[in-house]
mmCIF file with all atom_site columns, C-alpha atoms in Angstrom:
data_model
loop_
_atom_site.group_PDB
_atom_site.id
_atom_site.type_symbol
_atom_site.label_atom_id
_atom_site.label_alt_id
_atom_site.label_comp_id
_atom_site.label_asym_id
_atom_site.label_entity_id
_atom_site.label_seq_id
_atom_site.pdbx_PDB_ins_code
_atom_site.Cartn_x
_atom_site.Cartn_y
_atom_site.Cartn_z
_atom_site.occupancy
_atom_site.B_iso_or_equiv
_atom_site.pdbx_formal_charge
_atom_site.auth_seq_id
_atom_site.auth_comp_id
_atom_site.auth_asym_id
_atom_site.auth_atom_id
_atom_site.pdbx_PDB_model_num
ATOM 1   C CA . ASP A 1 1   ? -11.040 -18.373 19.235 1.00 54.00 ? 50  ASP A CA 1
ATOM 2   C CA . ALA A 1 2   ? -10.626 -16.632 15.938 1.00 61.00 ? 51  ALA A CA 1
ATOM 3   C CA . LYS A 1 3   ? -13.362 -14.150 15.143 1.00 85.00 ? 52  LYS A CA 1
ATOM 4   C CA . THR A 1 4   ? -15.811 -14.211 12.245 1.00 91.00 ? 53  THR A CA 1
ATOM 5   C CA . THR A 1 5   ? -17.677 -11.305 10.681 1.00 93.00 ? 54  THR A CA 1
ATOM 6   C CA . GLN A 1 6   ? -21.053 -11.699 9.009  1.00 96.00 ? 55  GLN A CA 1
ATOM 7   C CA . PRO A 1 7   ? -23.674 -9.247  7.788  1.00 97.00 ? 56  PRO A CA 1
ATOM 8   C CA . ASN A 1 8   ? -26.462 -8.795  10.314 1.00 96.00 ? 57  ASN A CA 1
ATOM 9   C CA . SER A 1 9   ? -29.203 -9.573  7.836  1.00 97.00 ? 58  SER A CA 1
ATOM 10  C CA . MET A 1 10  ? -29.890 -10.575 4.252  1.00 97.00 ? 59  MET A CA 1
ATOM 11  C CA . GLU A 1 11  ? -32.944 -11.088 2.118  1.00 97.00 ? 60  GLU A CA 1
ATOM 12  C CA . SER A 1 12  ? -33.564 -13.507 -0.696 1.00 96.00 ? 61  SER A CA 1
ATOM 13  C CA . ASN A 1 13  ? -36.428 -14.314 -2.992 1.00 96.00 ? 62  ASN A CA 1
ATOM 14  C CA . GLU A 1 14  ? -37.878 -17.765 -2.721 1.00 96.00 ? 63  GLU A CA 1
ATOM 15  C CA . GLU A 1 15  ? -36.373 -20.332 -5.100 1.00 96.00 ? 64  GLU A CA 1
ATOM 16  C CA . GLU A 1 16  ? -33.366 -18.164 -5.837 1.00 96.00 ? 65  GLU A CA 1
ATOM 17  C CA . PRO A 1 17  ? -29.790 -18.903 -4.727 1.00 96.00 ? 66  PRO A CA 1
ATOM 18  C CA . VAL A 1 18  ? -28.469 -17.254 -1.591 1.00 97.00 ? 67  VAL A CA 1
ATOM 19  C CA . HIS A 1 19  ? -24.836 -16.502 -0.881 1.00 98.00 ? 68  HIS A CA 1
ATOM 20  C CA . LEU A 1 20  ? -24.090 -15.849 2.775  1.00 98.00 ? 69  LEU A CA 1
ATOM 21  C CA . PRO A 1 21  ? -20.607 -14.413 3.302  1.00 97.00 ? 70  PRO A CA 1
ATOM 22  C CA . CYS A 1 22  ? -18.290 -14.774 6.260  1.00 96.00 ? 71  CYS A CA 1
ATOM 23  C CA . ASN A 1 23  ? -14.932 -13.139 6.889  1.00 95.00 ? 72  ASN A CA 1
ATOM 24  C CA . HIS A 1 24  ? -12.399 -14.808 9.134  1.00 93.00 ? 73  HIS A CA 1
ATOM 25  C CA . SER A 1 25  ? -9.096  -13.104 8.457  1.00 93.00 ? 74  SER A CA 1
ATOM 26  C CA . THR A 1 26  ? -7.442  -14.428 11.638 1.00 90.00 ? 75  THR A CA 1
ATOM 27  C CA . ILE A 1 27  ? -8.173  -18.075 10.903 1.00 90.00 ? 76  ILE A CA 1
ATOM 28  C CA . SER A 1 28  ? -5.404  -20.478 11.855 1.00 87.00 ? 77  SER A CA 1
ATOM 29  C CA . GLY A 1 29  ? -4.232  -23.432 9.840  1.00 87.00 ? 78  GLY A CA 1
ATOM 30  C CA . THR A 1 30  ? -6.063  -25.975 11.974 1.00 85.00 ? 79  THR A CA 1
ATOM 31  C CA . ASP A 1 31  ? -9.402  -24.147 12.184 1.00 88.00 ? 80  ASP A CA 1
ATOM 32  C CA . TYR A 1 32  ? -12.350 -25.731 10.450 1.00 91.00 ? 81  TYR A CA 1
ATOM 33  C CA . ILE A 1 33  ? -15.084 -23.467 9.113  1.00 93.00 ? 82  ILE A CA 1
ATOM 34  C CA . HIS A 1 34  ? -18.499 -24.527 10.347 1.00 94.00 ? 83  HIS A CA 1
ATOM 35  C CA . TRP A 1 35  ? -21.942 -23.240 9.478  1.00 96.00 ? 84  TRP A CA 1
ATOM 36  C CA . TYR A 1 36  ? -24.951 -23.735 11.690 1.00 96.00 ? 85  TYR A CA 1
ATOM 37  C CA . ARG A 1 37  ? -28.389 -22.272 11.493 1.00 97.00 ? 86  ARG A CA 1
ATOM 38  C CA . GLN A 1 38  ? -31.104 -21.586 14.017 1.00 96.00 ? 87  GLN A CA 1
ATOM 39  C CA . LEU A 1 39  ? -34.692 -21.631 12.888 1.00 94.00 ? 88  LEU A CA 1
ATOM 40  C CA . PRO A 1 40  ? -37.153 -19.625 14.985 1.00 90.00 ? 89  PRO A CA 1
ATOM 41  C CA . SER A 1 41  ? -37.716 -21.176 18.415 1.00 87.00 ? 90  SER A CA 1
ATOM 42  C CA . GLN A 1 42  ? -35.388 -24.105 17.717 1.00 92.00 ? 91  GLN A CA 1
ATOM 43  C CA . GLY A 1 43  ? -31.899 -25.200 18.660 1.00 94.00 ? 92  GLY A CA 1
ATOM 44  C CA . PRO A 1 44  ? -28.937 -24.623 16.375 1.00 95.00 ? 93  PRO A CA 1
ATOM 45  C CA . GLU A 1 45  ? -28.666 -27.079 13.509 1.00 95.00 ? 94  GLU A CA 1
ATOM 46  C CA . TYR A 1 46  ? -25.537 -28.181 11.684 1.00 94.00 ? 95  TYR A CA 1
ATOM 47  C CA . VAL A 1 47  ? -25.402 -27.157 8.034  1.00 96.00 ? 96  VAL A CA 1
ATOM 48  C CA . ILE A 1 48  ? -21.922 -27.839 6.667  1.00 95.00 ? 97  ILE A CA 1
ATOM 49  C CA . HIS A 1 49  ? -18.224 -27.585 7.457  1.00 93.00 ? 98  HIS A CA 1
ATOM 50  C CA . GLY A 1 50  ? -14.889 -27.628 5.675  1.00 93.00 ? 99  GLY A CA 1
ATOM 51  C CA . LEU A 1 51  ? -11.192 -27.021 6.052  1.00 92.00 ? 100 LEU A CA 1
ATOM 52  C CA . THR A 1 52  ? -9.709  -25.987 2.721  1.00 93.00 ? 101 THR A CA 1
ATOM 53  C CA . SER A 1 53  ? -11.683 -27.437 -0.163 1.00 92.00 ? 102 SER A CA 1
ATOM 54  C CA . ASN A 1 54  ? -15.186 -26.519 -1.200 1.00 94.00 ? 103 ASN A CA 1
ATOM 55  C CA . VAL A 1 55  ? -17.822 -28.837 0.213  1.00 94.00 ? 104 VAL A CA 1
ATOM 56  C CA . ASN A 1 56  ? -21.290 -29.881 -0.872 1.00 95.00 ? 105 ASN A CA 1
ATOM 57  C CA . ASN A 1 57  ? -24.017 -31.698 1.004  1.00 93.00 ? 106 ASN A CA 1
ATOM 58  C CA . ARG A 1 58  ? -27.761 -32.063 0.692  1.00 91.00 ? 107 ARG A CA 1
ATOM 59  C CA . MET A 1 59  ? -28.399 -28.812 2.509  1.00 91.00 ? 108 MET A CA 1
ATOM 60  C CA . ALA A 1 60  ? -25.873 -26.420 1.043  1.00 96.00 ? 109 ALA A CA 1
ATOM 61  C CA . SER A 1 61  ? -22.467 -25.767 -0.467 1.00 97.00 ? 110 SER A CA 1
ATOM 62  C CA . LEU A 1 62  ? -19.496 -24.150 1.208  1.00 98.00 ? 111 LEU A CA 1
ATOM 63  C CA . ALA A 1 63  ? -17.056 -22.166 -0.870 1.00 98.00 ? 112 ALA A CA 1
ATOM 64  C CA . ILE A 1 64  ? -13.767 -21.429 0.871  1.00 97.00 ? 113 ILE A CA 1
ATOM 65  C CA . ALA A 1 65  ? -11.404 -18.762 -0.400 1.00 97.00 ? 114 ALA A CA 1
ATOM 66  C CA . GLU A 1 66  ? -7.953  -19.913 -1.395 1.00 95.00 ? 115 GLU A CA 1
ATOM 67  C CA . ASP A 1 67  ? -6.358  -17.953 1.455  1.00 95.00 ? 116 ASP A CA 1
ATOM 68  C CA . ARG A 1 68  ? -9.109  -19.232 3.800  1.00 95.00 ? 117 ARG A CA 1
ATOM 69  C CA . LYS A 1 69  ? -9.777  -15.742 5.095  1.00 95.00 ? 118 LYS A CA 1
ATOM 70  C CA . SER A 1 70  ? -13.346 -15.839 3.931  1.00 96.00 ? 119 SER A CA 1
ATOM 71  C CA . SER A 1 71  ? -16.027 -18.336 3.029  1.00 97.00 ? 120 SER A CA 1
ATOM 72  C CA . THR A 1 72  ? -19.500 -18.345 1.547  1.00 98.00 ? 121 THR A CA 1
ATOM 73  C CA . LEU A 1 73  ? -22.433 -20.542 2.382  1.00 98.00 ? 122 LEU A CA 1
ATOM 74  C CA . ILE A 1 74  ? -24.545 -21.178 -0.692 1.00 98.00 ? 123 ILE A CA 1
ATOM 75  C CA . LEU A 1 75  ? -28.168 -22.234 -0.529 1.00 97.00 ? 124 LEU A CA 1
ATOM 76  C CA . HIS A 1 76  ? -28.971 -23.223 -4.064 1.00 95.00 ? 125 HIS A CA 1
ATOM 77  C CA . ARG A 1 77  ? -32.715 -22.571 -3.961 1.00 95.00 ? 126 ARG A CA 1
ATOM 78  C CA . ALA A 1 78  ? -33.988 -20.736 -0.925 1.00 96.00 ? 127 ALA A CA 1
ATOM 79  C CA . THR A 1 79  ? -37.285 -21.882 0.506  1.00 96.00 ? 128 THR A CA 1
ATOM 80  C CA . LEU A 1 80  ? -39.397 -20.292 3.204  1.00 96.00 ? 129 LEU A CA 1
ATOM 81  C CA . ARG A 1 81  ? -38.116 -22.996 5.556  1.00 95.00 ? 130 ARG A CA 1
ATOM 82  C CA . ASP A 1 82  ? -34.591 -21.647 5.117  1.00 96.00 ? 131 ASP A CA 1
ATOM 83  C CA . ALA A 1 83  ? -35.481 -18.452 6.966  1.00 97.00 ? 132 ALA A CA 1
ATOM 84  C CA . ALA A 1 84  ? -33.172 -18.598 9.970  1.00 97.00 ? 133 ALA A CA 1
ATOM 85  C CA . VAL A 1 85  ? -30.112 -17.102 11.603 1.00 97.00 ? 134 VAL A CA 1
ATOM 86  C CA . TYR A 1 86  ? -26.985 -18.528 9.990  1.00 97.00 ? 135 TYR A CA 1
ATOM 87  C CA . TYR A 1 87  ? -23.810 -18.729 12.026 1.00 96.00 ? 136 TYR A CA 1
ATOM 88  C CA . CYS A 1 88  ? -20.287 -19.023 10.661 1.00 95.00 ? 137 CYS A CA 1
ATOM 89  C CA . ILE A 1 89  ? -18.017 -20.507 13.334 1.00 92.00 ? 138 ILE A CA 1
ATOM 90  C CA . LEU A 1 90  ? -14.341 -21.370 13.400 1.00 89.00 ? 139 LEU A CA 1
ATOM 91  C CA . ARG A 1 91  ? -13.589 -24.530 15.263 1.00 84.00 ? 140 ARG A CA 1
ATOM 92  C CA . GLY A 1 92  ? -10.082 -25.503 16.204 1.00 75.00 ? 141 GLY A CA 1
ATOM 93  C CA . THR A 1 93  ? -8.780  -27.875 18.788 1.00 69.00 ? 142 THR A CA 1
ATOM 94  C CA . GLY A 1 94  ? -10.424 -27.748 22.164 1.00 67.00 ? 143 GLY A CA 1
ATOM 95  C CA . ASN A 1 95  ? -14.074 -27.964 23.006 1.00 62.00 ? 144 ASN A CA 1
ATOM 96  C CA . GLN A 1 96  ? -15.177 -24.373 22.841 1.00 69.00 ? 145 GLN A CA 1
ATOM 97  C CA . PHE A 1 97  ? -17.576 -23.595 20.072 1.00 75.00 ? 146 PHE A CA 1
ATOM 98  C CA . TYR A 1 98  ? -18.543 -19.956 20.077 1.00 81.00 ? 147 TYR A CA 1
ATOM 99  C CA . PHE A 1 99  ? -21.488 -18.455 18.253 1.00 86.00 ? 148 PHE A CA 1
ATOM 100 C CA . GLY A 1 100 ? -21.418 -14.898 16.994 1.00 86.00 ? 149 GLY A CA 1
ATOM 101 C CA . THR A 1 101 ? -24.485 -12.859 16.129 1.00 88.00 ? 150 THR A CA 1
ATOM 102 C CA . GLY A 1 102 ? -24.910 -14.510 12.726 1.00 94.00 ? 151 GLY A CA 1
ATOM 103 C CA . THR A 1 103 ? -26.838 -13.433 9.646  1.00 97.00 ? 152 THR A CA 1
ATOM 104 C CA . SER A 1 104 ? -30.602 -13.338 9.832  1.00 97.00 ? 153 SER A CA 1
ATOM 105 C CA . LEU A 1 105 ? -31.915 -14.570 6.480  1.00 98.00 ? 154 LEU A CA 1
ATOM 106 C CA . THR A 1 106 ? -35.348 -13.497 5.341  1.00 97.00 ? 155 THR A CA 1
ATOM 107 C CA . VAL A 1 107 ? -36.865 -15.396 2.422  1.00 97.00 ? 156 VAL A CA 1
ATOM 108 C CA . ILE A 1 108 ? -39.443 -13.447 0.467  1.00 96.00 ? 157 ILE A CA 1
ATOM 109 C CA . PRO A 1 109 ? -42.234 -15.454 -1.167 1.00 95.00 ? 158 PRO A CA 1
ATOM 110 C CA . GLU B 2 1   ? -31.901 -39.630 12.572 1.00 79.00 ? 186 GLU B CA 1
ATOM 111 C CA . PRO B 2 2   ? -30.432 -39.653 16.112 1.00 82.00 ? 187 PRO B CA 1
ATOM 112 C CA . GLU B 2 3   ? -31.555 -36.800 18.336 1.00 92.00 ? 188 GLU B CA 1
ATOM 113 C CA . VAL B 2 4   ? -30.508 -35.040 21.484 1.00 96.00 ? 189 VAL B CA 1
ATOM 114 C CA . THR B 2 5   ? -33.480 -34.998 23.832 1.00 96.00 ? 190 THR B CA 1
ATOM 115 C CA . GLN B 2 6   ? -34.014 -32.359 26.495 1.00 97.00 ? 191 GLN B CA 1
ATOM 116 C CA . THR B 2 7   ? -36.453 -32.198 29.381 1.00 97.00 ? 192 THR B CA 1
ATOM 117 C CA . PRO B 2 8   ? -38.371 -30.267 30.509 1.00 97.00 ? 193 PRO B CA 1
ATOM 118 C CA . SER B 2 9   ? -39.241 -28.189 27.485 1.00 96.00 ? 194 SER B CA 1
ATOM 119 C CA . HIS B 2 10  ? -40.297 -25.354 29.778 1.00 97.00 ? 195 HIS B CA 1
ATOM 120 C CA . GLN B 2 11  ? -39.769 -24.846 33.483 1.00 97.00 ? 196 GLN B CA 1
ATOM 121 C CA . VAL B 2 12  ? -41.002 -21.998 35.624 1.00 98.00 ? 197 VAL B CA 1
ATOM 122 C CA . THR B 2 13  ? -39.342 -21.530 38.989 1.00 97.00 ? 198 THR B CA 1
ATOM 123 C CA . GLN B 2 14  ? -39.148 -19.025 41.788 1.00 97.00 ? 199 GLN B CA 1
ATOM 124 C CA . MET B 2 15  ? -35.986 -17.029 42.337 1.00 97.00 ? 200 MET B CA 1
ATOM 125 C CA . GLY B 2 16  ? -33.676 -18.827 44.721 1.00 97.00 ? 201 GLY B CA 1
ATOM 126 C CA . GLN B 2 17  ? -34.867 -22.302 43.835 1.00 98.00 ? 202 GLN B CA 1
ATOM 127 C CA . GLU B 2 18  ? -32.679 -25.035 42.368 1.00 98.00 ? 203 GLU B CA 1
ATOM 128 C CA . VAL B 2 19  ? -33.333 -26.309 38.867 1.00 98.00 ? 204 VAL B CA 1
ATOM 129 C CA . ILE B 2 20  ? -32.090 -29.409 37.076 1.00 97.00 ? 205 ILE B CA 1
ATOM 130 C CA . LEU B 2 21  ? -32.236 -29.547 33.308 1.00 98.00 ? 206 LEU B CA 1
ATOM 131 C CA . ARG B 2 22  ? -31.856 -32.937 31.727 1.00 97.00 ? 207 ARG B CA 1
ATOM 132 C CA . CYS B 2 23  ? -30.427 -34.080 28.427 1.00 97.00 ? 208 CYS B CA 1
ATOM 133 C CA . VAL B 2 24  ? -30.113 -37.433 26.713 1.00 97.00 ? 209 VAL B CA 1
ATOM 134 C CA . PRO B 2 25  ? -27.238 -37.103 24.209 1.00 95.00 ? 210 PRO B CA 1
ATOM 135 C CA . ILE B 2 26  ? -26.837 -39.270 21.152 1.00 93.00 ? 211 ILE B CA 1
ATOM 136 C CA . SER B 2 27  ? -25.878 -42.696 22.403 1.00 89.00 ? 212 SER B CA 1
ATOM 137 C CA . ASN B 2 28  ? -22.413 -43.110 20.901 1.00 86.00 ? 213 ASN B CA 1
ATOM 138 C CA . HIS B 2 29  ? -21.316 -39.531 21.484 1.00 90.00 ? 214 HIS B CA 1
ATOM 139 C CA . LEU B 2 30  ? -18.565 -38.795 23.961 1.00 88.00 ? 215 LEU B CA 1
ATOM 140 C CA . TYR B 2 31  ? -18.537 -35.009 24.266 1.00 90.00 ? 216 TYR B CA 1
ATOM 141 C CA . PHE B 2 32  ? -21.343 -33.060 25.862 1.00 93.00 ? 217 PHE B CA 1
ATOM 142 C CA . TYR B 2 33  ? -22.103 -29.382 26.048 1.00 94.00 ? 218 TYR B CA 1
ATOM 143 C CA . TRP B 2 34  ? -24.459 -26.856 27.554 1.00 96.00 ? 219 TRP B CA 1
ATOM 144 C CA . TYR B 2 35  ? -25.253 -23.525 25.945 1.00 96.00 ? 220 TYR B CA 1
ATOM 145 C CA . ARG B 2 36  ? -27.752 -20.854 26.841 1.00 97.00 ? 221 ARG B CA 1
ATOM 146 C CA . GLN B 2 37  ? -29.562 -18.183 24.874 1.00 96.00 ? 222 GLN B CA 1
ATOM 147 C CA . ILE B 2 38  ? -31.176 -15.267 26.623 1.00 96.00 ? 223 ILE B CA 1
ATOM 148 C CA . LEU B 2 39  ? -34.173 -14.029 24.642 1.00 93.00 ? 224 LEU B CA 1
ATOM 149 C CA . GLY B 2 40  ? -33.053 -11.969 21.674 1.00 90.00 ? 225 GLY B CA 1
ATOM 150 C CA . GLN B 2 41  ? -29.366 -12.565 22.301 1.00 91.00 ? 226 GLN B CA 1
ATOM 151 C CA . LYS B 2 42  ? -26.749 -14.887 20.908 1.00 90.00 ? 227 LYS B CA 1
ATOM 152 C CA . VAL B 2 43  ? -26.085 -18.490 21.835 1.00 93.00 ? 228 VAL B CA 1
ATOM 153 C CA . GLU B 2 44  ? -23.506 -18.576 24.645 1.00 93.00 ? 229 GLU B CA 1
ATOM 154 C CA . PHE B 2 45  ? -21.180 -21.455 25.535 1.00 92.00 ? 230 PHE B CA 1
ATOM 155 C CA . LEU B 2 46  ? -21.411 -22.615 29.140 1.00 95.00 ? 231 LEU B CA 1
ATOM 156 C CA . VAL B 2 47  ? -19.475 -25.838 29.520 1.00 94.00 ? 232 VAL B CA 1
ATOM 157 C CA . SER B 2 48  ? -18.131 -28.921 27.794 1.00 91.00 ? 233 SER B CA 1
ATOM 158 C CA . PHE B 2 49  ? -17.801 -32.338 29.398 1.00 92.00 ? 234 PHE B CA 1
ATOM 159 C CA . TYR B 2 50  ? -15.754 -35.369 28.455 1.00 89.00 ? 235 TYR B CA 1
ATOM 160 C CA . ASN B 2 51  ? -14.712 -38.525 30.231 1.00 87.00 ? 236 ASN B CA 1
ATOM 161 C CA . ASN B 2 52  ? -16.801 -37.627 33.280 1.00 89.00 ? 237 ASN B CA 1
ATOM 162 C CA . GLU B 2 53  ? -15.249 -34.277 33.864 1.00 92.00 ? 238 GLU B CA 1
ATOM 163 C CA . ILE B 2 54  ? -15.502 -30.700 32.720 1.00 94.00 ? 239 ILE B CA 1
ATOM 164 C CA . SER B 2 55  ? -13.097 -30.088 29.859 1.00 90.00 ? 240 SER B CA 1
ATOM 165 C CA . GLU B 2 56  ? -13.780 -26.389 29.348 1.00 89.00 ? 241 GLU B CA 1
ATOM 166 C CA . LYS B 2 57  ? -16.083 -23.776 30.796 1.00 91.00 ? 242 LYS B CA 1
ATOM 167 C CA . SER B 2 58  ? -16.876 -20.157 30.156 1.00 92.00 ? 243 SER B CA 1
ATOM 168 C CA . GLU B 2 59  ? -16.879 -17.334 32.697 1.00 93.00 ? 244 GLU B CA 1
ATOM 169 C CA . ILE B 2 60  ? -20.668 -17.616 32.804 1.00 94.00 ? 245 ILE B CA 1
ATOM 170 C CA . PHE B 2 61  ? -20.348 -21.091 34.302 1.00 96.00 ? 246 PHE B CA 1
ATOM 171 C CA . ASP B 2 62  ? -19.632 -20.068 37.885 1.00 95.00 ? 247 ASP B CA 1
ATOM 172 C CA . ASP B 2 63  ? -20.232 -21.884 41.178 1.00 95.00 ? 248 ASP B CA 1
ATOM 173 C CA . GLN B 2 64  ? -23.971 -21.555 40.698 1.00 96.00 ? 249 GLN B CA 1
ATOM 174 C CA . PHE B 2 65  ? -23.811 -24.128 37.921 1.00 97.00 ? 250 PHE B CA 1
ATOM 175 C CA . SER B 2 66  ? -22.814 -27.764 37.898 1.00 97.00 ? 251 SER B CA 1
ATOM 176 C CA . VAL B 2 67  ? -23.001 -30.611 35.413 1.00 97.00 ? 252 VAL B CA 1
ATOM 177 C CA . GLU B 2 68  ? -23.186 -34.304 35.897 1.00 94.00 ? 253 GLU B CA 1
ATOM 178 C CA . ARG B 2 69  ? -23.507 -37.488 33.943 1.00 92.00 ? 254 ARG B CA 1
ATOM 179 C CA . PRO B 2 70  ? -25.205 -39.594 36.578 1.00 86.00 ? 255 PRO B CA 1
ATOM 180 C CA . ASP B 2 71  ? -25.592 -42.694 34.415 1.00 86.00 ? 256 ASP B CA 1
ATOM 181 C CA . GLY B 2 72  ? -24.727 -43.857 30.933 1.00 76.00 ? 257 GLY B CA 1
ATOM 182 C CA . SER B 2 73  ? -27.408 -41.855 29.206 1.00 85.00 ? 258 SER B CA 1
ATOM 183 C CA . ASN B 2 74  ? -28.271 -38.619 30.996 1.00 93.00 ? 259 ASN B CA 1
ATOM 184 C CA . PHE B 2 75  ? -26.354 -35.372 31.161 1.00 96.00 ? 260 PHE B CA 1
ATOM 185 C CA . THR B 2 76  ? -27.686 -32.776 33.573 1.00 97.00 ? 261 THR B CA 1
ATOM 186 C CA . LEU B 2 77  ? -27.218 -29.081 34.250 1.00 98.00 ? 262 LEU B CA 1
ATOM 187 C CA . LYS B 2 78  ? -27.981 -27.961 37.789 1.00 98.00 ? 263 LYS B CA 1
ATOM 188 C CA . ILE B 2 79  ? -28.540 -24.309 38.574 1.00 98.00 ? 264 ILE B CA 1
ATOM 189 C CA . ARG B 2 80  ? -28.478 -23.537 42.272 1.00 96.00 ? 265 ARG B CA 1
ATOM 190 C CA . SER B 2 81  ? -30.311 -20.575 43.733 1.00 95.00 ? 266 SER B CA 1
ATOM 191 C CA . THR B 2 82  ? -31.701 -19.298 40.457 1.00 97.00 ? 267 THR B CA 1
ATOM 192 C CA . LYS B 2 83  ? -31.706 -15.581 39.656 1.00 97.00 ? 268 LYS B CA 1
ATOM 193 C CA . LEU B 2 84  ? -33.958 -13.590 37.378 1.00 97.00 ? 269 LEU B CA 1
ATOM 194 C CA . GLU B 2 85  ? -31.131 -13.269 34.865 1.00 96.00 ? 270 GLU B CA 1
ATOM 195 C CA . ASP B 2 86  ? -30.914 -17.062 34.548 1.00 97.00 ? 271 ASP B CA 1
ATOM 196 C CA . SER B 2 87  ? -34.111 -16.944 32.506 1.00 98.00 ? 272 SER B CA 1
ATOM 197 C CA . ALA B 2 88  ? -33.076 -18.260 29.120 1.00 98.00 ? 273 ALA B CA 1
ATOM 198 C CA . MET B 2 89  ? -33.259 -21.150 26.712 1.00 98.00 ? 274 MET B CA 1
ATOM 199 C CA . TYR B 2 90  ? -30.726 -23.796 27.627 1.00 98.00 ? 275 TYR B CA 1
ATOM 200 C CA . PHE B 2 91  ? -29.428 -26.054 24.867 1.00 98.00 ? 276 PHE B CA 1
ATOM 201 C CA . CYS B 2 92  ? -27.656 -29.342 25.312 1.00 97.00 ? 277 CYS B CA 1
ATOM 202 C CA . ALA B 2 93  ? -25.413 -30.645 22.547 1.00 95.00 ? 278 ALA B CA 1
ATOM 203 C CA . SER B 2 94  ? -23.286 -33.682 21.953 1.00 93.00 ? 279 SER B CA 1
ATOM 204 C CA . SER B 2 95  ? -20.568 -34.667 19.527 1.00 90.00 ? 280 SER B CA 1
ATOM 205 C CA . GLY B 2 96  ? -18.922 -37.871 18.531 1.00 84.00 ? 281 GLY B CA 1
ATOM 206 C CA . ALA B 2 97  ? -15.603 -39.562 18.652 1.00 63.00 ? 282 ALA B CA 1
ATOM 207 C CA . GLY B 2 98  ? -13.881 -36.917 16.537 1.00 62.00 ? 283 GLY B CA 1
ATOM 208 C CA . GLY B 2 99  ? -13.224 -35.413 19.892 1.00 54.00 ? 284 GLY B CA 1
ATOM 209 C CA . ALA B 2 100 ? -11.556 -32.092 20.202 1.00 55.00 ? 285 ALA B CA 1
ATOM 210 C CA . THR B 2 101 ? -10.644 -31.769 16.532 1.00 65.00 ? 286 THR B CA 1
ATOM 211 C CA . GLY B 2 102 ? -12.088 -28.947 14.536 1.00 68.00 ? 287 GLY B CA 1
ATOM 212 C CA . ALA B 2 103 ? -13.940 -31.386 12.314 1.00 73.00 ? 288 ALA B CA 1
ATOM 213 C CA . ASN B 2 104 ? -16.251 -32.489 15.077 1.00 81.00 ? 289 ASN B CA 1
ATOM 214 C CA . VAL B 2 105 ? -19.889 -31.572 14.563 1.00 88.00 ? 290 VAL B CA 1
ATOM 215 C CA . LEU B 2 106 ? -22.331 -30.731 17.349 1.00 91.00 ? 291 LEU B CA 1
ATOM 216 C CA . THR B 2 107 ? -25.899 -31.970 17.463 1.00 93.00 ? 292 THR B CA 1
ATOM 217 C CA . PHE B 2 108 ? -28.178 -29.763 19.542 1.00 96.00 ? 293 PHE B CA 1
ATOM 218 C CA . GLY B 2 109 ? -31.356 -30.503 21.377 1.00 96.00 ? 294 GLY B CA 1
ATOM 219 C CA . ALA B 2 110 ? -34.496 -28.423 21.047 1.00 96.00 ? 295 ALA B CA 1
ATOM 220 C CA . GLY B 2 111 ? -33.783 -26.654 24.319 1.00 97.00 ? 296 GLY B CA 1
ATOM 221 C CA . SER B 2 112 ? -35.292 -26.154 27.753 1.00 98.00 ? 297 SER B CA 1
ATOM 222 C CA . ARG B 2 113 ? -36.846 -22.786 28.431 1.00 97.00 ? 298 ARG B CA 1
ATOM 223 C CA . LEU B 2 114 ? -36.243 -21.640 31.987 1.00 98.00 ? 299 LEU B CA 1
ATOM 224 C CA . THR B 2 115 ? -38.332 -18.816 33.401 1.00 98.00 ? 300 THR B CA 1
ATOM 225 C CA . VAL B 2 116 ? -37.331 -17.468 36.799 1.00 98.00 ? 301 VAL B CA 1
ATOM 226 C CA . LEU B 2 117 ? -39.959 -15.387 38.573 1.00 97.00 ? 302 LEU B CA 1
#
């Protein structure tokens, strides 16, 4: 599986936007970019995914670079409940789905 | 919203004992997975299961582990002769008919914490 690189940790003030970056320079043409998050003491939770175009859903937005070698997860207004580890994962064909170390997001009240 | 349900939420066992962790995936899902997370470490893929057989497994998933879908609803992970290092949170996940395409989304359960003494 292609590798992703994320910062280990980030901080954000409550009610401000958060941009979580992910680099995936070895992405292949069929790899989807997925974002999951893991709140403390819970299982991973799907956030958003995309292939080439930017995507929006009720939780977040995903901005994908034109060359697809990087992407950014955007939380439009961070809340304390958004404090979690956010994982950027490339998913191609096959059933493996590998988590990296992710970005630990701290939201400051 | 449909959920993946896991039981037990916490199990304590003695080293060398066998453990079965149970999962009820989302009813119309066809692909099933087990992951584990040792305390403070990352989520690790163990195995995926489709059409009543293992489709992929990691090097962690050795002969000590087995999976089964004994009926139409349950998906189980059996750990034979548990070791101290098997202590971890075990997550079950399922995904739908998108199958092995990259678009397929996983839904995870809340996990089963296994403590081996």
